[in-house]
Every structure is written in structure tokens, then in C-alpha cells.
Short mmCIF file of C-alpha atoms and ligand atoms in Angstrom, two decimals:
data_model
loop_
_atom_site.label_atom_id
_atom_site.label_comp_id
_atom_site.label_asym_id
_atom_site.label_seq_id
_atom_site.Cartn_x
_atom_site.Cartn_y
_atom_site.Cartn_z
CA UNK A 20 -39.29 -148.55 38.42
CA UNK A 21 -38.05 -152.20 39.35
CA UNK A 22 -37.32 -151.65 43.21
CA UNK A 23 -38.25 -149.23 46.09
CA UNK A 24 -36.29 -149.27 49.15
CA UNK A 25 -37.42 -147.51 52.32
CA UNK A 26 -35.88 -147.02 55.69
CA UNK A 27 -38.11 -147.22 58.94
CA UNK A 28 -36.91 -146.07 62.61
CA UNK A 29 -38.40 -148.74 65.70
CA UNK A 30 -40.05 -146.72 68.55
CA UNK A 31 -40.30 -146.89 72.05
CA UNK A 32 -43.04 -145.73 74.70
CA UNK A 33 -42.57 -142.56 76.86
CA UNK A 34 -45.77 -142.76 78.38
CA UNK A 35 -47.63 -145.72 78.16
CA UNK A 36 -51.13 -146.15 80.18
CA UNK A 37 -53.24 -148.80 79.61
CA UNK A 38 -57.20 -148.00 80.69
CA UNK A 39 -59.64 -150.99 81.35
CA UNK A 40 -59.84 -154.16 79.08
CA UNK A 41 -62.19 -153.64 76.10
CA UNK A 42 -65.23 -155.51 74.49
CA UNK A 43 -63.20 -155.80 71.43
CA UNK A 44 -60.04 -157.28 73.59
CA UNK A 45 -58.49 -154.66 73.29
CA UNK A 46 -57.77 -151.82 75.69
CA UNK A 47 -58.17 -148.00 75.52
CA UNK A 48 -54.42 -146.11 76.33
CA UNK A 49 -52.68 -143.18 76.39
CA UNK A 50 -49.65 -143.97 74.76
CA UNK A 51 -46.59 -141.89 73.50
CA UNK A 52 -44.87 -142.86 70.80
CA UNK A 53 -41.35 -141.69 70.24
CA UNK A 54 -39.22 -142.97 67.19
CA UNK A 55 -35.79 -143.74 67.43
CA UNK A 56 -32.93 -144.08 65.54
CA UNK A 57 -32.35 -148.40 65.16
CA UNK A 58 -33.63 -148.35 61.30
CA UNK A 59 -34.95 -151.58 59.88
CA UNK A 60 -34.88 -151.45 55.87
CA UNK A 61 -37.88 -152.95 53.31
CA UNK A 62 -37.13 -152.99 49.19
CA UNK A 63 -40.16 -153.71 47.29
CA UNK A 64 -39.52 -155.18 43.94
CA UNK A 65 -41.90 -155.77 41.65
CA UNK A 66 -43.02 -159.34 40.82
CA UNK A 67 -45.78 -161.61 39.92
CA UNK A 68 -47.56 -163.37 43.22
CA UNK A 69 -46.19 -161.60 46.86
CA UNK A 70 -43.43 -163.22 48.57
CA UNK A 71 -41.55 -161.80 51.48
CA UNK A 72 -37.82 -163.02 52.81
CA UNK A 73 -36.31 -161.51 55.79
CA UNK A 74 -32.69 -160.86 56.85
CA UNK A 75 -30.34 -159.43 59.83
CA UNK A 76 -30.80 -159.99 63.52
CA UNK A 77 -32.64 -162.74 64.51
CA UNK A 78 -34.34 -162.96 60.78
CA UNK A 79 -35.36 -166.48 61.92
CA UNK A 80 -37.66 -165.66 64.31
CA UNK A 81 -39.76 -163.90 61.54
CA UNK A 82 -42.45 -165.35 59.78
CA UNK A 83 -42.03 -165.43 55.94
CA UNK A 84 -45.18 -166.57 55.14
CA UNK A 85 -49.31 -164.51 54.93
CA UNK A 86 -48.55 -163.90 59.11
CA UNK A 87 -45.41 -161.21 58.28
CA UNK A 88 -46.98 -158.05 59.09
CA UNK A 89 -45.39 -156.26 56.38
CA UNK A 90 -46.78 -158.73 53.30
CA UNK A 91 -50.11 -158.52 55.30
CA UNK A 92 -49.68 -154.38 54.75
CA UNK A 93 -48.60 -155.21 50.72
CA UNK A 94 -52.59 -157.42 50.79
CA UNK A 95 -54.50 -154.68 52.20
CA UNK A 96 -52.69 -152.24 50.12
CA UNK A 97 -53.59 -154.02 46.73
CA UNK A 98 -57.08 -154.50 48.24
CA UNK A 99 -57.67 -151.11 48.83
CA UNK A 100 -56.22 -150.08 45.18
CA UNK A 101 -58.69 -152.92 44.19
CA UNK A 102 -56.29 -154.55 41.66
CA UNK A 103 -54.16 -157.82 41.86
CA UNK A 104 -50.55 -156.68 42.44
CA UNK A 105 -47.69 -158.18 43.02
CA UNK A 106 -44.21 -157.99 44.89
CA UNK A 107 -41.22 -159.27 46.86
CA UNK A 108 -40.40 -157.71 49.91
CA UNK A 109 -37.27 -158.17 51.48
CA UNK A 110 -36.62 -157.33 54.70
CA UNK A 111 -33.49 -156.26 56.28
CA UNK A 112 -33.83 -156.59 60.53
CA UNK A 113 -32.16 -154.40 62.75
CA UNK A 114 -34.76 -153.61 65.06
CA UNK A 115 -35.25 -156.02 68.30
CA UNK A 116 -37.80 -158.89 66.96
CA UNK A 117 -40.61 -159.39 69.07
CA UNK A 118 -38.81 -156.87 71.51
CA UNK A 119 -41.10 -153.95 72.38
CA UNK A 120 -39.79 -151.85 69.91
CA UNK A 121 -42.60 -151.98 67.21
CA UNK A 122 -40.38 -153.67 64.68
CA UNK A 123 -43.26 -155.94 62.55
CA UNK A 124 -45.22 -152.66 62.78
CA UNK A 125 -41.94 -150.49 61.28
CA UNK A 126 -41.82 -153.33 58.28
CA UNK A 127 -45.61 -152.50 57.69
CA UNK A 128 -45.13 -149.17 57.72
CA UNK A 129 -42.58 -149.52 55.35
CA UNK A 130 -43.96 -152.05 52.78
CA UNK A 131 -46.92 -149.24 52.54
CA UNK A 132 -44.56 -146.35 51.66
CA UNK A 133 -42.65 -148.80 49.25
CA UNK A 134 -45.64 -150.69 47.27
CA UNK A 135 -47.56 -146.93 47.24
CA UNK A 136 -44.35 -145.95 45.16
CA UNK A 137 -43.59 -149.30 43.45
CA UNK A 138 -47.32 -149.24 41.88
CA UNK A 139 -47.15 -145.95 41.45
CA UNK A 140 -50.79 -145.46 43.59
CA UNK A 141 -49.94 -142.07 44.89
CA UNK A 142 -52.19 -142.13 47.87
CA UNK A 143 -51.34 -139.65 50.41
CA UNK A 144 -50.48 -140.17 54.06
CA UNK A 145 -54.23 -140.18 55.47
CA UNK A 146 -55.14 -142.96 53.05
CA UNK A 147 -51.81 -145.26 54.15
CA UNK A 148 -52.71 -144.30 57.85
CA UNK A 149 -56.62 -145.76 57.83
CA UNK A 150 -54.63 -149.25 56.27
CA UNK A 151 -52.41 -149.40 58.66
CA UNK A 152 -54.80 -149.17 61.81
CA UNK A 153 -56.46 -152.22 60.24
CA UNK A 154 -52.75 -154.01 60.12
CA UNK A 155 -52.12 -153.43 63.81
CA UNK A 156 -52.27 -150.75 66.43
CA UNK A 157 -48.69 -149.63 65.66
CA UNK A 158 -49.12 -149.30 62.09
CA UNK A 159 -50.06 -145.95 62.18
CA UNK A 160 -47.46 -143.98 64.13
CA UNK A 161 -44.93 -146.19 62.28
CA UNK A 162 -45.50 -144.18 59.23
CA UNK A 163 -45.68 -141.06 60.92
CA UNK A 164 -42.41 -140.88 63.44
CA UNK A 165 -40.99 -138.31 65.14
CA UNK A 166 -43.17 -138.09 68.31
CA UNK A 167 -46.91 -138.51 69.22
CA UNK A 168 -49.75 -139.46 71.93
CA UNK A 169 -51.87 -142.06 70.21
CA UNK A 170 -55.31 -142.57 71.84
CA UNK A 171 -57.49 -145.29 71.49
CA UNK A 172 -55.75 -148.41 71.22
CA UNK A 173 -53.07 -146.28 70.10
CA UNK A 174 -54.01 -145.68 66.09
CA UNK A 175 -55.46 -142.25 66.43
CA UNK A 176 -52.04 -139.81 66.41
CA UNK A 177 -51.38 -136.43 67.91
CA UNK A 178 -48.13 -135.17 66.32
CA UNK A 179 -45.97 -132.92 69.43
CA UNK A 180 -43.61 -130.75 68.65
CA UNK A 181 -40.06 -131.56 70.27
CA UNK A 182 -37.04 -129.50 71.50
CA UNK A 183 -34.15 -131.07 70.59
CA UNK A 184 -32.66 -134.50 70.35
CA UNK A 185 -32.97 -137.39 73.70
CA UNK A 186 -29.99 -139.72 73.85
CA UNK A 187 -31.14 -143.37 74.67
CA UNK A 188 -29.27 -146.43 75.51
CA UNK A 189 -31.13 -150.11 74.33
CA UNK A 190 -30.85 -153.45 76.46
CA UNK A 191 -31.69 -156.52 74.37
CA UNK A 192 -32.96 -159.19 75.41
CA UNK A 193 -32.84 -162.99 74.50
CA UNK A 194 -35.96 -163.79 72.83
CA UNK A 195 -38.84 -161.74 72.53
CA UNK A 196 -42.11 -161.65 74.39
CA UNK A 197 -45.54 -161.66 72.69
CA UNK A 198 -47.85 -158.39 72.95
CA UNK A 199 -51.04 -160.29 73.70
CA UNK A 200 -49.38 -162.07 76.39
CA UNK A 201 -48.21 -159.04 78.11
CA UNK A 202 -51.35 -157.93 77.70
CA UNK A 203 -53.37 -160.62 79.46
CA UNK A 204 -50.97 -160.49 82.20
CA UNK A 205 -51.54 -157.00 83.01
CA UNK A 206 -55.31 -158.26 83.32
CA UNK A 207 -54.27 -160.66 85.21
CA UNK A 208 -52.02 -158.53 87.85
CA UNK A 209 -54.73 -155.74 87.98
CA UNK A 210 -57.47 -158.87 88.78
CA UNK A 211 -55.63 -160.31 91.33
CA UNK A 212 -54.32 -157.15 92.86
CA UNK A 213 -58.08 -155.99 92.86
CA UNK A 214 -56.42 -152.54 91.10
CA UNK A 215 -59.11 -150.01 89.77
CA UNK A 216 -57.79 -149.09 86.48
CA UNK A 217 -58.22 -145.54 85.85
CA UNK A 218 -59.42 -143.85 82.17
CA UNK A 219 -55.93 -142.80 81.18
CA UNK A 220 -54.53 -139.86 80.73
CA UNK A 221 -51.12 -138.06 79.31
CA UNK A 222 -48.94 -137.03 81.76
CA UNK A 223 -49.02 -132.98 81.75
CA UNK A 224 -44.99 -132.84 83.38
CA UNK A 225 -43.79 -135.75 80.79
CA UNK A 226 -45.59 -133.34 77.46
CA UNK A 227 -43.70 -130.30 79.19
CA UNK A 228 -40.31 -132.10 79.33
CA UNK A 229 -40.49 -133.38 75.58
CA UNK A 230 -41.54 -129.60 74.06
CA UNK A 231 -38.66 -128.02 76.32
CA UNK A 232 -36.48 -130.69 75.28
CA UNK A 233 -36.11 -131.53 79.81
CA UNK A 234 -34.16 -134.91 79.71
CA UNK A 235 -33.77 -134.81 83.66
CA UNK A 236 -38.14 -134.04 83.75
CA UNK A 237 -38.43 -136.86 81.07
CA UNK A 238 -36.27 -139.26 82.62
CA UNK A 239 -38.30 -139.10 86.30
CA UNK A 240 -41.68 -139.23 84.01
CA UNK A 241 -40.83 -142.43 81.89
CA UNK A 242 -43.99 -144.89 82.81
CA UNK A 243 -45.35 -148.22 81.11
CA UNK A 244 -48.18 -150.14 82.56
CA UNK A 245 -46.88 -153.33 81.28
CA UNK A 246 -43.95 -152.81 82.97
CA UNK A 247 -44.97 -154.94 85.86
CA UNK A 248 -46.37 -157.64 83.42
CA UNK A 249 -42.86 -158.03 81.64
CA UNK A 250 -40.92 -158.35 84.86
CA UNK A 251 -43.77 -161.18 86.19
CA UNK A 252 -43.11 -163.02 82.52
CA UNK A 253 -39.36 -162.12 82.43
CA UNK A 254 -37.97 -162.04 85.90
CA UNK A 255 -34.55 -160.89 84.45
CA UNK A 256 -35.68 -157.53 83.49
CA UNK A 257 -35.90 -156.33 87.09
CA UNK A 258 -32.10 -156.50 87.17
CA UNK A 259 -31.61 -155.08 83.78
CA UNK A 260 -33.72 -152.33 85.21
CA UNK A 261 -31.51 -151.80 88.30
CA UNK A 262 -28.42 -152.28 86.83
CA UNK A 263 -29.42 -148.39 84.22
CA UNK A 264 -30.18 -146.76 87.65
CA UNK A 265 -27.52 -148.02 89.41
CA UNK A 266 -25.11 -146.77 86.52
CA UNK A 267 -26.82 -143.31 86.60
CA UNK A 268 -29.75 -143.63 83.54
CA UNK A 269 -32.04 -140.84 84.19
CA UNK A 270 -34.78 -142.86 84.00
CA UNK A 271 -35.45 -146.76 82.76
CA UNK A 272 -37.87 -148.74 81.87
CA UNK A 273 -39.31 -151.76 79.50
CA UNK A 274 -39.90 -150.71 75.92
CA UNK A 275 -43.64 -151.28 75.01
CA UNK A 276 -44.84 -154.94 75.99
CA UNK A 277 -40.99 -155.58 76.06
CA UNK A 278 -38.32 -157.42 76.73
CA UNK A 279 -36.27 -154.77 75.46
CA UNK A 280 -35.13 -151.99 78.41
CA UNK A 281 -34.75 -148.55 77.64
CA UNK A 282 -32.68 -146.06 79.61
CA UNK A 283 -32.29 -142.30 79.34
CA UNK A 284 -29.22 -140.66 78.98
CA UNK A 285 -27.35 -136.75 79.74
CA UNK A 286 -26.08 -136.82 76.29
CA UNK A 287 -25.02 -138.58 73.63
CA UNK A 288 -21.31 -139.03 75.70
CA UNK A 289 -22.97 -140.61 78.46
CA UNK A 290 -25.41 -142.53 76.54
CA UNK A 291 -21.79 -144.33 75.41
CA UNK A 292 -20.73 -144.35 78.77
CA UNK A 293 -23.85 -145.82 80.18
CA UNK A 294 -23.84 -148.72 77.28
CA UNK A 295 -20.28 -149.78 78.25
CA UNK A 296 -21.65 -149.81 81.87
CA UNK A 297 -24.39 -152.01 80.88
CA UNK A 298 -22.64 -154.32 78.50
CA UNK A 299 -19.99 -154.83 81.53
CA UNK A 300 -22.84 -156.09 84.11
CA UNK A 301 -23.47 -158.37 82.13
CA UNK A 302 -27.29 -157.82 81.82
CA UNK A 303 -28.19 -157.94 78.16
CA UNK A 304 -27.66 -159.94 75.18
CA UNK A 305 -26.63 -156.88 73.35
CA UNK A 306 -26.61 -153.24 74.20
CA UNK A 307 -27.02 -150.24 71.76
CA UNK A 308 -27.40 -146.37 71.61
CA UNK A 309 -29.72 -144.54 69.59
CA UNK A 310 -31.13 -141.15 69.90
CA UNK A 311 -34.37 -139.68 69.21
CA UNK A 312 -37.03 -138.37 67.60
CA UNK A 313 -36.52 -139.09 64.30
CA UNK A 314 -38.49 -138.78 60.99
CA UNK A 315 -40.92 -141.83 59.40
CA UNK A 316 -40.42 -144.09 56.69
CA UNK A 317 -37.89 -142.72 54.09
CA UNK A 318 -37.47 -143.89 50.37
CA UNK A 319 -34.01 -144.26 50.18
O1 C5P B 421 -53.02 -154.28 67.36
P1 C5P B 421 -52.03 -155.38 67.52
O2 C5P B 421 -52.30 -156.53 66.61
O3 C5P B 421 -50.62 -154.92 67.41
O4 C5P B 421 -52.19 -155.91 69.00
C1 C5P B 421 -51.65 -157.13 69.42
C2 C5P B 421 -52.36 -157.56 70.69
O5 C5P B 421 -52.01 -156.65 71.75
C3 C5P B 421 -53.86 -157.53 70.62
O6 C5P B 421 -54.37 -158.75 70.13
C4 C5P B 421 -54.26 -157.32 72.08
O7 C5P B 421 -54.19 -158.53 72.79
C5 C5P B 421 -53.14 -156.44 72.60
N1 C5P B 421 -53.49 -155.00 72.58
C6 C5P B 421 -54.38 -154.52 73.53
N2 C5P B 421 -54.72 -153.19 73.54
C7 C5P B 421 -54.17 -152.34 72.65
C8 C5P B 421 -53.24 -152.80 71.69
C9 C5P B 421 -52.92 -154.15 71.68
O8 C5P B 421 -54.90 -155.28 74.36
N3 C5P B 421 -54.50 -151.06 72.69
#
């Protein structure tokens, strides 16, 4: 086998709470994943030496060099196998970069499903997942899909069962925004609002709504701590926000540590009618539908 290609969904937060700052910098959440269908595609072909090039929507604004999250995944993969492979990796964007959406993660995911086939390695799912918490905090529910509350700093997965699809509708934003920024402003709202940030915990109603497939529940649940940070590092968003409500979303709000906006729709008709909306105010560099959950990384 010369050449493994593998398809991997982006994701965006249902729930996301974010508990007190760590000693490790990092913080402790509740965070629910849910994978949707914008697909970002990574073919692993075999080579001497790694290399990675990257292609599609803002491919620029991706590093090709040892920071690209997915050649980082194709290093700890050969490390773990404890041999000196190697492999090209080309990736093929569609997935906001740098937008909230857990796109670098999604390539990482993918370069682990493709080099496990390419080198023929065979190890199962478990294996991949313990890699890809060491990658990033994503990693892991990138190779898993579908839905799921991730604890910790969101690498340890609870599957949950779903009823039915959830139409969404996707407001891009120029540029992206970096995680550990968002982060650190968070800490630094919550400091100078004096906040006492609570142990966090899943939202009982929002679990309800997803296993009795309740858009109208979901919609009124949606919540993301870093919300607030976004909006203080990208005033725009707070009309982006308004404008989905005002145009009858069900519920909006910023995908992960953003700048991408996510709104909830009826149905997959009014998802359409809610991007046209959008794209007419005038409040997004792009706007797209997508629906969700869908499945992991797929070998194509
Ligand atoms: O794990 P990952 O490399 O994706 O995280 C990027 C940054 O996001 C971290 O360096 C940290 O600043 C922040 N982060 C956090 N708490 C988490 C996950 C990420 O503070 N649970």
C-alpha cells in the first residue's frame, strides 16, 4: 500500500465549562464534543523522512513544518511503534483554521488513522487515543466523533447516544484566534470580575435534549465559558451573535475558543434559510451549513 487517505469531521462545543485554572496551565472542564459534518481530508503516502504540505481554505495560515499538529501525531506514532518511519502527509483544509472548530486536532486525528494503516501497525482505537491526548486535548474525541462529554481537560471521552440528526448553520470569521489566548483571557475576566469559578458540571437538560434528539431544549442550553473571552478579543462576534437570534437560530454561540459562531437550526430547510439570512447581514466572511453528529475518521 502506497497511500492512505482518511476523512475527518471538525467539531463544535455544546456544553463547554471551564473549572478553575490548573497547576499544569491547564484547566479542568466539562466539555461536549459534537462532530459535524465540514470534513477536512489527510493522505498518508509513504516516503523516506516526514514532510507535510497543506491545501484548501486558508492553507497558508498552517504551519508545514515539526509545529503541524498532524506530522507531530505521524512522530509520536513512529515513537510509540519504536521504529524510524517515514511519510508525506498532505492535507486538504476545509475546516475553519484556527477557528474553534478543532481543525489541527481533526488533521491529528487523521494522520493517526492513516500512518496506523500506511505501516500497517494495527493498533486499536485505545492505543491511538492515549497518543493523541499527548498531541493536544482535542486529539482524542477527534478520532472518536459522533458525540461525547470529555472531562479533564477534555481527553477522557464519554460516548452519548443521540436521537437523530441537529441542523447547524457556521459563521466564519476572518482570521482565527489562538486557544491559549482565549484561555488566559477567561482568567483574566474571571480575575477582574472577582467570579468564583465553580467545579463544572454537564448540564442534566442539555444531555436530555441530545438523547431525545430536543433541538428547541438544545438550542436554549448551548453554553461556552469562553464565550465572553472571544467577544472581549473579537468585538465583532457580539453582532454575529445577534444577528442568528435576530434571524430566529434557536440558540447561538462561539464555537470552542472561537472565532467561528455556531447557530442552531429547526431543520435542515431552515438551517438554509438562516445561512442566506446571515450571509445577507453581512456578518461573516463566509457562512456554511452542516449537520450533526457524525462518525470519526474514515479511510476513504
Ligand atoms: O491541549 P492543547 O494544546 O490543545 O491546548 C492549547 C492551550 O489551550 C493550552 O496550552 C492551554 O493554554 C489551553 N487549554 C486549557 N485548558 C484545557 C485545554 C486547553 O487551558 N482544558
Amino acid at each position: 500500500m502506497d497511500s492512505v487517505t482518511v476523512r475527518v469531521p471538525a467539531k463544535v462545543n455544546l456544553q463547554l465549562a471551564v473549572g478553575p485554572l490548573r497547576d499544569d496551565g491547564y484547566h479542568d472542564l466539562v466539555n461536549v464534543f459534537h462532530a459535524v459534518s465540514i470534513f477536512d481530508e489527510v493522505t498518508a503516502t509513504a516516503k523516506v523522512g516526514m514532510s507535510v504540505r497543506v491545501e484548501g481554505e486558508s492553507a497558508d495560515q498552517v504551519p508545514e513544518d515539526g509545529e503541524n499538529l498532524a506530522i507531530k501525531a505521524a512522530f509520536a506514532l513512529a515513537g510509540h511503534a519504536g521504529r524510524s518511519y517515514g511519510v508525506n502527509l498532505l492535507i486538504r483544509k476545509s475546516i475553519p483554521v484556527a477557528g474553534g472548530m478543532a481543525g489541527g486536532s481533526a488533521d491529528a486525528a487523521a494522520a493517526l488513522v492513516a500512518c496506523n494503516e500506511l505501516w500497517g501497525l494495527g493498533l486499536p482505537l485505545e492505543d491511538l487515543m492515549e497518543i493523541a491526548a499527548d498531541i493536544g486535548s482535542d486529539v482524542p474525541f477527534a478520532l472518536l466523533g459522533g458525540t461525547a462529554v470529555g472531562t479533564g481537560r477534555g481527553e477522557r471521552l464519554t460516548p452519548l447516544k443521540v436521537e437523530g440528526d441537529f441542523h447547524w448553520v457556521f459563521a466564519l470569521a476572518d482570521g482565527g484566534l489562538s486557544t491559549a489566548t482565549v484561555y488566559a483571557e477567561c482568567d483574566r475576566l474571571r480575575e477582574a470580575t472577582g467570579e468564583r469559578v465553580a467545579w463544572p458540571r454537564a448540564a442534566e437538560p442539555l444531555l436530555a435534549a441530545l438523547r431525545e434528539g430536543d433541538a428547541e431544549t438544545l438550542g436554549a442550553e448551548l453554553r461556552n465559558d469562553l464565550q465572553p473571552a472571544a467577544v472581549m478579543l473579537r468585538g465583532s462576534l457580539a453582532r454575529t451573535l445577534k444577528a442568528g437570534r435576530e434571524h430566529g437560530a434557536l440558540g447561538s454561540l462561539v464555537s470552542g475558543s472561537g472565532p467561528t459562531c455556531a447557530f442552531l437550526a429547526r431543520s435542515e430547510s431552515h438551517a438554509g434559510e438562516l445561512a442566506a439570512s446571515l450571509k445577507d447581514a453581512g456578518v461573516a466572511r463566509d457562512v456554511i451549513t452542516a449537520h450533526g453528529p457524525v462518525p470519526g475518521p474514515v479511510i476513504v
